[in-house]
Amino acid sequence: MKINEYEPMRPRYEVRDALVGIPPPASVRIVDQSKDSFTVEFDENKLVVRADPFQIMVYRKDTLLITVNSRSLLLFEHYRHKRQTQNQASNSEPENNESPDAEKSEEDARPVDEYESWEESFKSHTDSRPYGPASVGLDIGFPGFQYVYGIPEHADSFALRSTKGTDPYRLYNLDVFEYELNNPMALYGSVPFMVAHNEQNTVGVFWHNAAETWIDITSNIADKSVIGKLRDLFSSGSEIPQTDTHWISESGIIDVFLMLGSRPADVFRQYTSLTGVTELPPLFSIAYHQCRWNYNDEEDVAEVDRGFDEHDIPYDVIWLDIEHTDGKRYFTWDVTKFPHSEEMLNNISAKGRKMVTIVDPHLKRDDGYFVHQEAKSKGYYIKDKNGNDYEGWCWPGSSNWPDFLNPEVQEWWASKFALDSYKGSTMDLHVWNDMNEPSVFSGPEITLQKDAKHFGNWEHRDIHNVYGMLQHQATANGLVKRSGGNQRPFVLSRAFYAGSQRAGAIWTGDNLADWSHLKISVPMLLSTNLVGIVFSGADVGGFFKNVDTELLVRWYQAGAYQPFFRAHAHLDTKRREPWLFGEENTRRFRDAIRARYSLLPFWYTEFWQHSKTGMPVMRPLWVNFPSEKAHFDKDDIYMLGDALLVRPITEAGVTGAKVTFPGSNEVWYDVRTYQKYAGGQEVYVDTGLDQIPVFQRGGTIVPRKERIRRSSALGHDDPYTLIVALKQGASRGTLYIDDYKSYDYKKYNNYLVREFVFNNGRLQSSNADANGKMETKSWLERVVVVGLEQAPKKVELTSSASGKRDLEFTYDAKKQLLTIRKPATNMGTNWTISLL
C-alpha cells in the first residue's frame, strides 16, 4: 500500500535501497463492489477497502487479521511554502508596482498556523524545515493478537511492550553511550518490520520509510488495570486480544507491505523476498573473533596470536581498532606501530586466520590525506543546508562524511579497498564499519543535522536510517571487487536498516560488562534475527567497564551459541585474553570456544538454510512451536535452527536453572551428557560454571567436527561426526558443504547437500541436490545414536564407493547411546549404516 502526496511542490523521498524486488501480484478477483467500498479475494485471503472513512481490513478464511486506519489516524502533512506573519507582510515592499490589495493566493490568504514548525531545536542545535512539517502516520491493528515483535534496535524485551503512558518505540540510528535497558529509546539500527503471532496465524507489517519513526503500541490485554485483570479471572468469558499500533515518520511517504503468513516460515519468506537474505558468509566469519580497542602494535598482535596457540584455543580473526591508523586516517597504517602490515597479515594468514581493520565513514579534513583530497575534489561529501561540505567532529577531529546516497560515491568508496589503494592490506584483511549512524560528536544527538543535503537534493531527515546500510553495502562491494568477484566478503556494521543483511553482520553496539547486558543480548538478537539480520551478535564480555571472571565465563558460553561470536573491550579496560584469568577459567573459555568450532558444520548449514528460506538462525520458541502460547513471551531461551535448544545463564552465582522443554510430543537430549528430557515441561537442571544448558531435539541429526584445529580453515577436509538424536526411533538432518570462501557455489554449482535419514534401524546418506557438483575429501569418522533403546548385534556399512563391511561399535545401556567408530566413508557418496 503506497500513499503519496498529489502533485507535491517537490518530490517526497521514497526508499530505494532496501528492496531486492517486489513479488509478482497475486491473481485477485473482485467479489463485491459499491460506491464506497470493494472486496477482493486471493488465495485464502480477503481484502475489504472502504473509502469514507478510508479503511482496509484483511481476512484469512473469514478471520480478521489486520486493520488499516480503523482508528482514523491517517496523517499526511503536505509540503508548503512558508507564509509571512502580519509583521513580515507589513514590512515588505510590493514587487513590480503591484498594489498591496492585489489578489493573494488561497494559501497566502490563510492565517499563519501557530503550530507550523519551520525549525527543530535540540539543545544548542537548530535544524531548519524549509518545506514545513511533513510527517506521515497511520494506525495498523492486529485483531486476535496479543503479542507483536520486531522493530529493532531496542534494548528491551523480545515481545514488544505496550507504550501506553510512556514513550513510543523510536527508530532513529544513533550513537548511544552506555545505553539504557528496558527502554524504547533509539539505538544504532532501525528495521521498521513488525511481526504479530498467535496460535493460528502469523502476519507482518513492513513500514518502508527511512526517516525518524515512532511506533506506539497499545493492547487491550496488557493495558488492563489490576481490577480489570481480576475481573477477567473470575468471569466466564475471555476477551479477544487486540494489539493496535500507530506509526509516525517525520518525512517521506506511506509505503506499507502487509505479509499475511499464515505460518512463521511464510512471513519470513515473504519479508526476505522483499529485502533479501543474509548471503552465505565465509566460514571463518562464523568462527571466533578476538578484538579490543586496541591491539597496540605488530608485536602485540603476534603475542596474542601466539597466546591462542600456546593455550590450545582456536580463533579465526584478530581485529584492529582506530589506533592502528595514521592519525585516524582510514585506509592507512601507523608506520611506527605497524611498519610491516603485509608481513603481519601474512603471518596470521599462514595459520588460516584473518584480520579485520576498522574503516569508519568520517574522513579527516586534511589536504595531505589522499582519501579526503579525492572526496573533496570530486564533490563527494554531504553538504550543509547552504551547499558547503558538511563539517563535524569525530575521532580524527574535524571531519567530512561521504554521501553514500550517490551511486558514484559508493563505487568510489568500493575502489578504496583495492590492494593498490589500501596500501599494506592483503586479501586476508576484512572490514569493520563503525560510527556509521552516522556519529557526529558535534551534532544534535551525536548525529548529522537533519537539514544537511544529499545527492538528489534530499535532506538528511529523509534518508537518515539508510546511511549506515549504504556504507555497509559499498564496503562489501569493495571487498568483492578486490577479489575480482570471486571471494565472499566479511564486513561488520554498527548501523543497519532493512536490507543490511545482504551486506554482512551487525552487532548490538557498545554494551556494558554487566549481567543485565548479557541478559538483554538474547532478546536483542532474537529481534534482529526475526527481521532477517541473522548474522548478529553482542560484544562478549561487554565493551565498557572491567568484567568479573564469572560474568566473562558465562558470556563466552552464551556467545558460542549466538550467530556472531566476537570478544571486544574498551581501550580503558584491563586486558581480557582468555588465558589471563587462571588455568581453571582458561579451560572454561577453551571449552566454550571449542564447542563453537565443533558445531561449525551445523552453523554453516543453518546459514545456508536461511539463504534459501529466509528462516532465522536464532529463533524464539514459537517459530518452531507456533501453537504453544506459553512460549510467546519467552526471551531467555531459544532455538538454533530446528535442532538445538539453548538456555544461557545470565545471572551471577547460579548453579541451576529452569529450562522449558517445548513440544508435548518432543524429546530432548543434553548435548554434553545425553540425558533425556520429555517435552512439554519445565525442569530444573544443574548449570555449574563449566556448563551451559544446550539440548538437541529428538528427531534431528547434527553434523559436527570434533578435531579442533587452530583455525577453521585448517579443518577444511577433516572428518565429520553425526549426532543422531532419536524420536520414536527416527531422525533426519542436512549437511551443506562448499569451499567455505568463494562464490563458486553460485557460479559453478561447486557444493554438496547431503541428507541423512535414520529409520527402522538404518542411517542413510543421499544427495539432496542433484545440481551440486563438488567433490570432497572429508569423511565420516563417527556416528553417535542417542536414545537407542536396544543394542544391535552387528553394525554394517554399505557404500556406493567401498561396498559392504562391518563396523566397530560400543553401546551404553544406561544412556541408551550407540557409538559407531570409523565408518571412513566419503561424505559425498551414498551410503547406508544398518543396525542388525
XYZ file of N, CA and C in Angstrom, residues 253-483:
693
model
N 7.020 9.041 2.513
C 5.665 8.672 2.115
C 5.193 7.505 2.980
N 3.927 7.161 2.833
C 3.406 5.942 3.446
C 3.558 4.814 2.428
N 4.413 3.870 2.753
C 4.699 2.744 1.865
C 4.727 1.505 2.755
N 3.668 0.725 2.745
C 3.481 -0.355 3.708
C 3.269 -1.675 2.978
N 3.988 -2.696 3.417
C 3.801 -4.051 2.920
C 3.171 -4.887 4.026
N 2.115 -5.589 3.710
C 1.460 -6.485 4.649
C 1.796 -7.915 4.278
N 2.325 -8.676 5.218
C 2.655 -10.087 4.997
C 1.629 -10.939 5.728
N 0.937 -11.782 5.007
C -0.234 -12.461 5.552
C 0.030 -13.890 6.017
N 1.256 -14.340 5.946
C 1.589 -15.643 6.506
C 1.027 -16.810 5.705
N 0.468 -17.832 6.340
C -0.094 -17.704 7.675
C 0.783 -18.272 8.788
N 1.858 -18.943 8.467
C 2.737 -19.517 9.467
C 4.004 -18.670 9.572
N 4.781 -18.815 10.658
C 6.011 -18.031 10.763
C 6.919 -18.159 9.542
N 7.119 -19.376 9.053
C 8.003 -19.574 7.899
C 7.509 -18.803 6.682
N 6.194 -18.678 6.521
C 5.639 -17.938 5.386
C 5.980 -16.458 5.488
N 5.847 -15.903 6.687
C 6.142 -14.476 6.868
C 7.622 -14.197 6.623
N 8.505 -15.057 7.124
C 9.935 -14.851 6.892
C 10.263 -14.934 5.402
N 9.652 -15.863 4.724
C 9.878 -15.976 3.278
C 9.349 -14.745 2.548
N 8.183 -14.279 2.939
C 7.593 -13.108 2.287
C 8.434 -11.855 2.528
N 8.888 -11.679 3.766
C 9.678 -10.482 4.071
C 11.036 -10.514 3.370
N 11.729 -11.649 3.410
C 13.046 -11.702 2.765
C 12.935 -11.689 1.247
N 11.766 -12.030 0.693
C 11.591 -11.850 -0.753
C 11.596 -10.367 -1.105
N 11.285 -9.507 -0.128
C 11.331 -8.059 -0.339
C 12.718 -7.484 -0.095
N 13.334 -7.838 1.051
C 14.562 -7.163 1.481
C 15.806 -8.019 1.341
N 15.642 -9.274 0.969
C 16.799 -10.128 0.767
C 17.153 -10.933 2.000
N 18.056 -11.882 1.813
C 18.528 -12.749 2.890
C 19.979 -12.410 3.205
N 20.451 -12.923 4.320
C 21.875 -12.847 4.627
C 22.600 -13.809 3.693
N 23.500 -13.256 2.911
C 24.264 -14.107 1.993
C 25.117 -15.082 2.799
N 25.309 -16.269 2.256
C 26.111 -17.279 2.930
C 27.495 -16.702 3.257
N 27.836 -16.564 4.551
C 29.111 -15.932 4.900
C 30.275 -16.899 4.748
N 31.494 -16.393 4.617
C 32.650 -17.292 4.637
C 32.754 -17.959 6.005
N 33.264 -19.172 6.024
C 33.266 -19.960 7.251
C 34.024 -19.268 8.379
N 35.152 -18.633 8.064
C 35.943 -18.019 9.133
C 35.135 -16.996 9.918
N 34.169 -16.353 9.253
C 33.446 -15.264 9.898
C 32.436 -15.747 10.919
N 32.041 -17.032 10.862
C 31.123 -17.551 11.881
C 31.879 -18.323 12.961
N 33.217 -18.265 12.902
C 34.049 -18.829 13.964
C 34.289 -17.752 15.025
N 35.348 -17.879 15.806
C 35.587 -16.954 16.923
C 36.482 -15.786 16.500
N 36.119 -14.563 16.972
C 36.842 -13.325 16.675
C 37.404 -12.731 17.965
N 38.666 -12.287 17.926
C 39.310 -11.663 19.084
C 39.568 -10.186 18.780
N 38.998 -9.306 19.614
C 39.073 -7.870 19.328
C 39.213 -7.090 20.631
N 39.858 -5.947 20.569
C 39.783 -4.936 21.611
C 40.225 -3.605 20.989
N 39.835 -2.550 21.650
C 40.334 -1.220 21.301
C 41.487 -0.923 22.252
N 42.709 -1.152 21.855
C 43.245 -1.535 20.579
C 44.394 -2.494 20.840
N 44.706 -3.397 19.918
C 45.984 -4.075 19.983
C 47.050 -3.096 19.501
N 48.094 -2.944 20.314
C 48.934 -1.747 20.242
C 49.844 -1.674 19.031
N 50.418 -2.804 18.633
C 51.395 -2.779 17.544
C 51.559 -4.198 17.012
N 52.490 -4.357 16.087
C 52.674 -5.662 15.461
C 53.109 -6.726 16.466
N 53.935 -6.363 17.429
C 54.374 -7.333 18.423
C 53.211 -7.755 19.320
N 52.344 -6.809 19.655
C 51.165 -7.127 20.454
C 50.279 -8.136 19.711
N 50.086 -7.891 18.425
C 49.292 -8.808 17.614
C 49.936 -10.196 17.603
N 51.256 -10.236 17.430
C 51.957 -11.525 17.379
C 51.863 -12.254 18.716
N 51.953 -11.521 19.824
C 51.875 -12.146 21.144
C 50.486 -12.725 21.397
N 49.452 -11.997 21.017
C 48.089 -12.503 21.185
C 47.892 -13.745 20.321
N 48.372 -13.691 19.094
C 48.262 -14.841 18.193
C 48.971 -16.057 18.780
N 50.178 -15.855 19.326
C 50.912 -16.960 19.947
C 50.180 -17.476 21.183
N 49.564 -16.559 21.928
C 48.870 -16.942 23.143
C 47.754 -17.942 22.886
N 47.032 -17.761 21.821
C 45.977 -18.725 21.480
C 46.576 -20.095 21.175
N 47.677 -20.116 20.434
C 48.300 -21.393 20.102
C 48.861 -22.075 21.350
N 49.518 -21.300 22.213
C 50.146 -21.873 23.404
C 49.109 -22.442 24.369
N 47.907 -21.872 24.357
C 46.868 -22.330 25.274
C 45.836 -23.213 24.573
N 46.155 -23.606 23.341
C 45.332 -24.565 22.600
C 43.887 -24.083 22.458
N 43.746 -22.815 22.136
C 42.431 -22.206 21.937
C 42.333 -21.760 20.477
N 41.360 -22.242 19.739
C 41.241 -21.811 18.340
C 40.685 -20.399 18.228
N 41.071 -19.722 17.172
C 40.421 -18.457 16.792
C 40.668 -18.238 15.318
N 39.852 -17.411 14.699
C 39.963 -17.200 13.249
C 40.296 -15.774 12.860
N 39.940 -14.785 13.680
C 40.088 -13.394 13.247
C 40.581 -12.546 14.411
N 41.594 -11.725 14.165
C 42.035 -10.722 15.124
C 41.747 -9.340 14.536
N 41.338 -8.416 15.394
C 40.819 -7.127 14.948
C 41.707 -5.972 15.412
N 41.749 -4.923 14.580
C 42.434 -3.682 14.941
C 41.443 -2.531 14.892
N 41.408 -1.759 15.971
C 40.522 -0.600 16.082
C 41.242 0.645 15.563
N 40.715 1.821 15.881
C 41.139 3.063 15.222
C 42.598 3.423 15.445
N 43.229 2.906 16.509
C 44.608 3.312 16.796
C 45.622 2.721 15.819
N 45.198 1.809 14.958
C 46.159 1.233 14.006
C 46.448 2.182 12.847
N 45.634 3.224 12.697
C 45.753 4.111 11.541
C 46.779 5.214 11.786
N 47.096 5.918 10.733
C 47.944 7.111 10.804
C 47.063 8.300 11.182
N 46.945 8.558 12.476
C 46.194 9.724 12.935
C 44.719 9.668 12.614
N 44.106 8.487 12.719
C 42.677 8.283 12.449
C 42.332 8.528 10.975
N 43.309 8.362 10.113
C 43.054 8.426 8.665
C 42.836 6.993 8.183
N 41.605 6.674 7.812
C 41.282 5.306 7.410
C 41.930 4.963 6.078
N 42.154 3.687 5.867
C 42.900 3.147 4.724
C 44.399 3.430 4.850
N 44.861 3.718 6.066
C 46.296 3.931 6.307
C 46.714 3.129 7.535
N 48.040 3.053 7.755
C 48.618 2.377 8.915
C 49.532 3.342 9.655
N 49.565 3.231 10.961
C 50.574 3.934 11.750
C 51.909 3.250 11.488
N 52.800 3.936 10.782
C 54.035 3.288 10.330
C 55.005 3.022 11.473
N 54.777 3.657 12.622
C 55.616 3.373 13.784
C 55.181 2.082 14.462
N 53.858 1.908 14.600
C 53.333 0.730 15.294
C 53.156 -0.460 14.359
N 52.846 -0.176 13.095
C 52.573 -1.250 12.131
C 53.373 -0.998 10.843
N 54.709 -1.043 10.956
C 55.534 -0.727 9.782
C 55.532 -1.809 8.716
N 55.194 -3.038 9.098
C 55.237 -4.163 8.153
C 53.889 -4.862 8.155
N 52.847 -4.131 7.805
C 51.485 -4.661 7.926
C 51.271 -5.895 7.046
N 51.830 -5.900 5.836
C 51.644 -7.062 4.960
C 52.284 -8.310 5.555
N 53.474 -8.157 6.111
C 54.141 -9.291 6.740
C 53.335 -9.780 7.942
N 52.809 -8.840 8.728
C 51.968 -9.206 9.865
C 50.748 -9.997 9.399
N 50.093 -9.517 8.352
C 48.922 -10.195 7.820
C 49.280 -11.580 7.286
N 50.403 -11.687 6.620
C 50.818 -12.982 6.068
C 51.131 -13.981 7.181
N 51.705 -13.506 8.282
C 51.990 -14.389 9.418
C 50.692 -14.925 10.022
N 49.676 -14.081 10.070
C 48.374 -14.505 10.582
C 47.727 -15.506 9.626
N 47.728 -15.156 8.340
C 47.023 -15.989 7.357
C 47.714 -17.326 7.121
N 48.996 -17.441 7.478
C 49.700 -18.713 7.337
C 49.073 -19.796 8.206
N 48.352 -19.385 9.239
C 47.659 -20.326 10.119
C 46.170 -20.417 9.783
N 45.794 -19.895 8.614
C 44.399 -19.929 8.202
C 43.561 -18.831 8.824
N 44.201 -17.822 9.401
C 43.488 -16.770 10.115
C 43.382 -15.500 9.296
N 42.530 -14.594 9.745
C 42.270 -13.332 9.052
C 42.442 -12.178 10.020
N 42.424 -10.974 9.456
C 42.437 -9.747 10.261
C 41.319 -8.844 9.783
N 40.774 -8.066 10.710
C 39.776 -7.046 10.393
C 40.301 -5.705 10.886
N 40.210 -4.689 10.040
C 40.527 -3.323 10.460
C 39.278 -2.453 10.354
N 39.260 -1.421 11.155
C 38.114 -0.533 11.204
C 38.232 0.539 10.117
N 37.124 0.815 9.442
C 37.053 1.887 8.445
C 35.723 2.610 8.652
N 35.778 3.715 9.365
C 34.577 4.485 9.660
C 34.284 5.466 8.524
N 33.067 6.020 8.483
C 32.717 6.899 7.358
C 33.281 8.309 7.458
N 33.570 8.791 8.675
C 34.081 10.162 8.797
C 35.527 10.219 8.295
N 35.835 11.209 7.508
C 37.169 11.354 6.921
C 37.817 12.636 7.418
N 39.033 12.510 7.887
C 39.777 13.632 8.456
C 39.974 14.733 7.420
N 39.655 15.955 7.822
C 39.848 17.108 6.929
C 41.327 17.490 6.936
N 42.040 16.914 5.997
C 43.484 17.123 5.888
C 43.825 17.016 4.415
N 44.239 18.118 3.822
C 44.512 18.126 2.379
C 45.674 17.222 2.011
N 46.452 16.773 2.998
C 47.520 15.824 2.720
C 47.071 14.374 2.787
N 45.808 14.170 3.103
C 45.236 12.818 3.230
C 44.548 12.476 1.913
N 45.052 11.470 1.222
C 44.637 11.227 -0.160
C 43.152 10.921 -0.294
N 42.569 10.215 0.670
C 41.149 9.884 0.563
C 40.307 11.154 0.679
N 40.631 11.990 1.647
C 39.906 13.257 1.802
C 40.075 14.138 0.576
N 41.279 14.223 0.083
C 41.525 15.099 -1.063
C 40.719 14.658 -2.279
N 40.631 13.352 -2.512
C 39.828 12.851 -3.632
C 38.351 13.177 -3.437
N 37.847 12.888 -2.255
C 36.427 13.125 -1.995
C 36.084 14.607 -2.113
N 36.939 15.447 -1.596
C 36.704 16.895 -1.654
C 36.725 17.392 -3.095
N 37.723 16.982 -3.859
C 37.859 17.469 -5.226
C 36.739 16.975 -6.137
N 36.192 15.816 -5.842
C 35.121 15.254 -6.663
C 33.728 15.658 -6.192
N 33.655 16.404 -5.081
C 32.355 16.831 -4.573
C 31.548 15.691 -3.975
N 32.231 14.757 -3.297
C 31.588 13.548 -2.813
C 31.044 13.650 -1.393
N 31.196 14.792 -0.753
C 30.765 14.895 0.635
C 29.313 15.358 0.754
N 28.688 14.974 1.868
C 27.385 15.527 2.230
C 27.533 17.038 2.386
N 26.503 17.776 2.013
C 26.528 19.241 2.098
C 25.692 19.720 3.283
N 26.040 20.894 3.793
C 25.155 21.504 4.780
C 24.023 22.204 4.046
N 23.125 22.833 4.776
C 21.944 23.427 4.150
C 22.290 24.568 3.193
N 23.510 25.109 3.319
C 23.941 26.200 2.440
C 24.734 25.713 1.230
N 24.903 24.399 1.120
C 25.589 23.845 -0.041
C 27.073 23.651 0.130
N 27.610 23.910 1.322
C 29.027 23.675 1.587
C 29.232 22.268 2.141
N 30.457 21.741 2.010
C 30.749 20.426 2.574
C 30.416 20.430 4.064
N 29.587 19.472 4.484
C 29.204 19.400 5.892
C 30.433 19.057 6.724
N 30.663 19.833 7.755
C 31.816 19.637 8.631
C 31.346 19.354 10.047
N 31.899 18.319 10.657
C 31.584 17.984 12.035
C 32.805 17.429 12.728
N 32.604 16.926 13.924
C 33.714 16.464 14.749
C 33.529 14.995 15.069
N 34.596 14.205 14.854
C 34.575 12.800 15.243
C 35.989 12.394 15.637
N 36.312 11.110 15.626
C 37.602 10.653 16.151
C 38.804 11.397 15.576
N 38.858 11.707 14.277
C 40.051 12.397 13.763
C 40.083 13.888 14.087
N 39.004 14.421 14.689
C 38.844 15.867 14.819
C 37.887 16.345 13.744
N 38.215 17.444 13.094
C 37.357 17.992 12.054
C 37.246 17.006 10.896
N 36.000 16.689 10.519
C 35.773 15.604 9.561
C 34.671 15.965 8.574
N 34.696 15.252 7.441
C 33.605 15.276 6.464
C 33.073 13.859 6.294
N 31.860 13.774 5.723
C 31.205 12.467 5.552
C 30.855 12.230 4.088
N 31.307 11.117 3.491
C 30.923 10.796 2.107
C 29.409 10.646 1.986
N 28.897 11.060 0.843
C 27.462 10.988 0.581
C 27.159 9.670 -0.132
N 26.885 8.628 0.651
C 26.675 7.305 0.080
C 25.354 7.193 -0.670
N 24.515 8.214 -0.608
C 23.303 8.181 -1.421
C 23.642 8.307 -2.908
N 24.811 8.817 -3.190
C 25.274 8.995 -4.562
C 25.900 7.684 -5.056
N 25.353 7.055 -6.095
C 25.936 5.794 -6.585
C 27.400 5.926 -6.985
N 27.781 7.092 -7.481
C 29.176 7.306 -7.849
C 30.088 7.264 -6.619
N 29.607 7.796 -5.513
C 30.376 7.758 -4.268
C 30.498 6.317 -3.777
N 29.448 5.537 -3.904
C 29.524 4.132 -3.496
C 30.600 3.395 -4.288
N 30.650 3.632 -5.583
C 31.667 2.979 -6.414
C 33.062 3.473 -6.050
N 33.189 4.757 -5.797
C 34.490 5.321 -5.399
C 34.950 4.721 -4.079
N 34.031 4.648 -3.107
C 34.374 4.073 -1.807
C 34.803 2.618 -1.975
N 34.084 1.868 -2.778
C 34.438 0.465 -3.005
C 35.849 0.343 -3.581
N 36.229 1.273 -4.424
C 37.550 1.217 -5.060
C 38.682 1.425 -4.067
N 38.400 2.031 -2.927
C 39.448 2.306 -1.939
C 39.969 1.032 -1.273
N 39.241 -0.094 -1.417
C 39.685 -1.337 -0.801
C 40.565 -2.171 -1.720
N 40.788 -1.700 -2.928
C 41.706 -2.395 -3.830
C 43.106 -2.402 -3.213
N 43.855 -3.457 -3.463
C 45.167 -3.594 -2.828
C 46.115 -2.467 -3.201
N 45.961 -1.923 -4.407
C 46.863 -0.829 -4.798
C 46.408 0.520 -4.264
N 45.230 0.560 -3.629
C 44.754 1.788 -2.998
C 44.924 1.721 -1.485
N 44.507 0.598 -0.892
C 44.660 0.400 0.547
C 46.030 -0.251 0.747
N 47.065 0.574 0.758
C 48.437 0.084 0.841
C 48.653 -0.679 2.145
N 49.375 -1.764 2.046
C 49.675 -2.555 3.234
C 48.605 -3.561 3.583
N 47.544 -3.629 2.773
C 46.494 -4.616 3.010
C 46.737 -5.846 2.141
N 46.035 -6.922 2.442
C 46.101 -8.144 1.642
C 44.685 -8.690 1.478
N 44.554 -9.765 0.753
C 43.245 -10.384 0.543
C 42.673 -10.973 1.828
N 43.493 -11.118 2.843
C 43.030 -11.682 4.114
C 42.641 -10.602 5.114
N 42.537 -9.370 4.656
C 42.094 -8.266 5.514
C 40.628 -7.966 5.216
N 39.819 -7.968 6.251
C 38.396 -7.663 6.115
C 38.060 -6.422 6.936
N 36.796 -6.017 6.993
C 36.497 -4.631 7.357
C 35.377 -4.540 8.385
N 35.494 -3.497 9.199
C 34.546 -3.145 10.257
C 34.111 -1.694 10.039
N 32.825 -1.489 9.764
C 32.263 -0.136 9.623
C 31.579 0.252 10.931
N 32.222 1.096 11.702
C 31.675 1.585 12.970
C 31.234 3.041 12.776
N 30.544 3.593 13.756
C 30.229 5.034 13.814
C 29.424 5.504 12.604
N 28.677 4.604 11.971
C 28.051 4.944 10.690
C 26.553 5.203 10.804
N 26.125 5.697 11.989
C 24.699 6.039 12.143
C 24.250 7.221 11.264
N 25.001 8.263 11.005
C 26.400 8.485 11.332
C 26.573 9.188 12.678
N 27.690 8.882 13.350
C 28.024 9.522 14.613
C 28.801 10.805 14.331
N 28.295 11.922 14.869
C 28.938 13.227 14.735
C 29.003 13.826 16.138
N 30.184 13.870 16.731
C 30.297 14.299 18.123
C 29.745 15.701 18.346
N 29.837 16.537 17.333
C 29.419 17.937 17.475
C 27.992 18.173 16.996
N 27.271 17.106 16.618
C 25.940 17.263 16.042
C 24.832 17.032 17.051
N 23.603 17.347 16.678
C 22.457 17.104 17.561
C 22.269 15.605 17.792
N 22.120 15.200 19.036
C 22.014 13.788 19.418
C 23.197 12.966 18.892
N 24.340 13.617 18.772
C 25.572 12.990 18.270
C 25.353 12.426 16.864
N 24.658 13.162 16.031
C 24.500 12.731 14.647
C 24.401 13.950 13.738
N 24.107 13.719 12.472
C 24.092 14.763 11.457
C 22.859 15.652 11.592
N 23.023 16.932 11.227
C 21.860 17.813 11.139
C 20.860 17.268 10.126
N 19.592 17.387 10.451
C 18.564 16.858 9.555
C 18.432 17.659 8.270
N 18.854 18.937 8.275
C 18.714 19.748 7.064
C 19.954 19.686 6.178
N 20.910 18.781 6.506
C 22.029 18.557 5.589
C 21.495 17.995 4.275
N 22.254 18.226 3.190
C 21.783 17.877 1.853
C 22.580 16.715 1.259
N 21.829 15.813 0.608
C 22.416 14.649 -0.056
C 22.199 14.729 -1.563
N 22.853 13.809 -2.238
C 22.693 13.635 -3.676
C 21.205 13.583 -4.032
N 20.827 14.294 -5.074
C 19.432 14.356 -5.467
C 18.656 15.430 -4.734
N 19.373 16.238 -3.932
C 18.769 17.328 -3.160
C 17.842 16.823 -2.054
N 18.087 15.578 -1.608
C 17.314 15.076 -0.481
C 17.907 15.570 0.821
N 17.039 15.832 1.774
C 17.507 16.220 3.098
C 17.898 14.984 3.898
N 18.812 15.188 4.842
C 19.249 14.061 5.659
C 18.089 13.476 6.457
N 17.130 14.305 6.846
C 15.981 13.794 7.606
C 15.226 12.719 6.818
N 15.285 12.790 5.486
C 14.583 11.813 4.652
C 15.262 10.452 4.648
N 16.598 10.444 4.738
C 17.348 9.219 4.442
C 18.153 8.705 5.625
N 18.034 9.340 6.774
C 18.955 9.094 7.895
C 19.186 7.613 8.170
N 18.136 6.830 8.269
C 18.285 5.448 8.725
C 18.905 4.519 7.694
N 19.063 4.954 6.435
C 19.714 4.084 5.443
C 21.191 4.416 5.259
N 21.678 5.499 5.897
C 23.056 5.930 5.643
C 24.059 4.816 5.972
N 23.944 4.239 7.161
C 24.886 3.193 7.555
C 24.816 1.981 6.653
N 23.610 1.605 6.241
C 23.460 0.466 5.343
C 24.159 0.726 4.011
N 24.067 1.951 3.513
C 24.692 2.266 2.231
C 26.213 2.172 2.322
N 26.795 2.612 3.447
C 28.235 2.425 3.619
C 28.576 0.937 3.711
N 27.781 0.207 4.464
C 27.984 -1.233 4.638
C 27.987 -1.943 3.283
N 27.017 -1.619 2.440
C 26.917 -2.255 1.129
C 28.083 -1.862 0.228
N 28.487 -0.587 0.274
C 29.601 -0.138 -0.556
C 30.900 -0.815 -0.136
N 31.085 -1.000 1.167
C 32.287 -1.664 1.659
C 32.317 -3.127 1.220
N 31.198 -3.818 1.397
C 31.138 -5.218 0.971
C 31.401 -5.338 -0.522
N 30.834 -4.429 -1.297
C 31.065 -4.432 -2.742
C 32.543 -4.234 -3.046
N 33.209 -3.381 -2.255
C 34.639 -3.155 -2.460
C 35.461 -4.406 -2.236
N 35.129 -5.179 -1.217
C 35.880 -6.408 -0.958
C 35.630 -7.454 -2.034
N 34.401 -7.500 -2.537
C 34.115 -8.433 -3.637
C 34.907 -8.033 -4.878
N 34.902 -6.752 -5.208
C 35.642 -6.284 -6.395
C 37.137 -6.496 -6.229
N 37.638 -6.357 -4.997
C 39.065 -6.562 -4.732
C 39.506 -7.950 -5.169
N 38.615 -8.930 -5.049
C 38.955 -10.315 -5.396
C 38.561 -10.668 -6.823
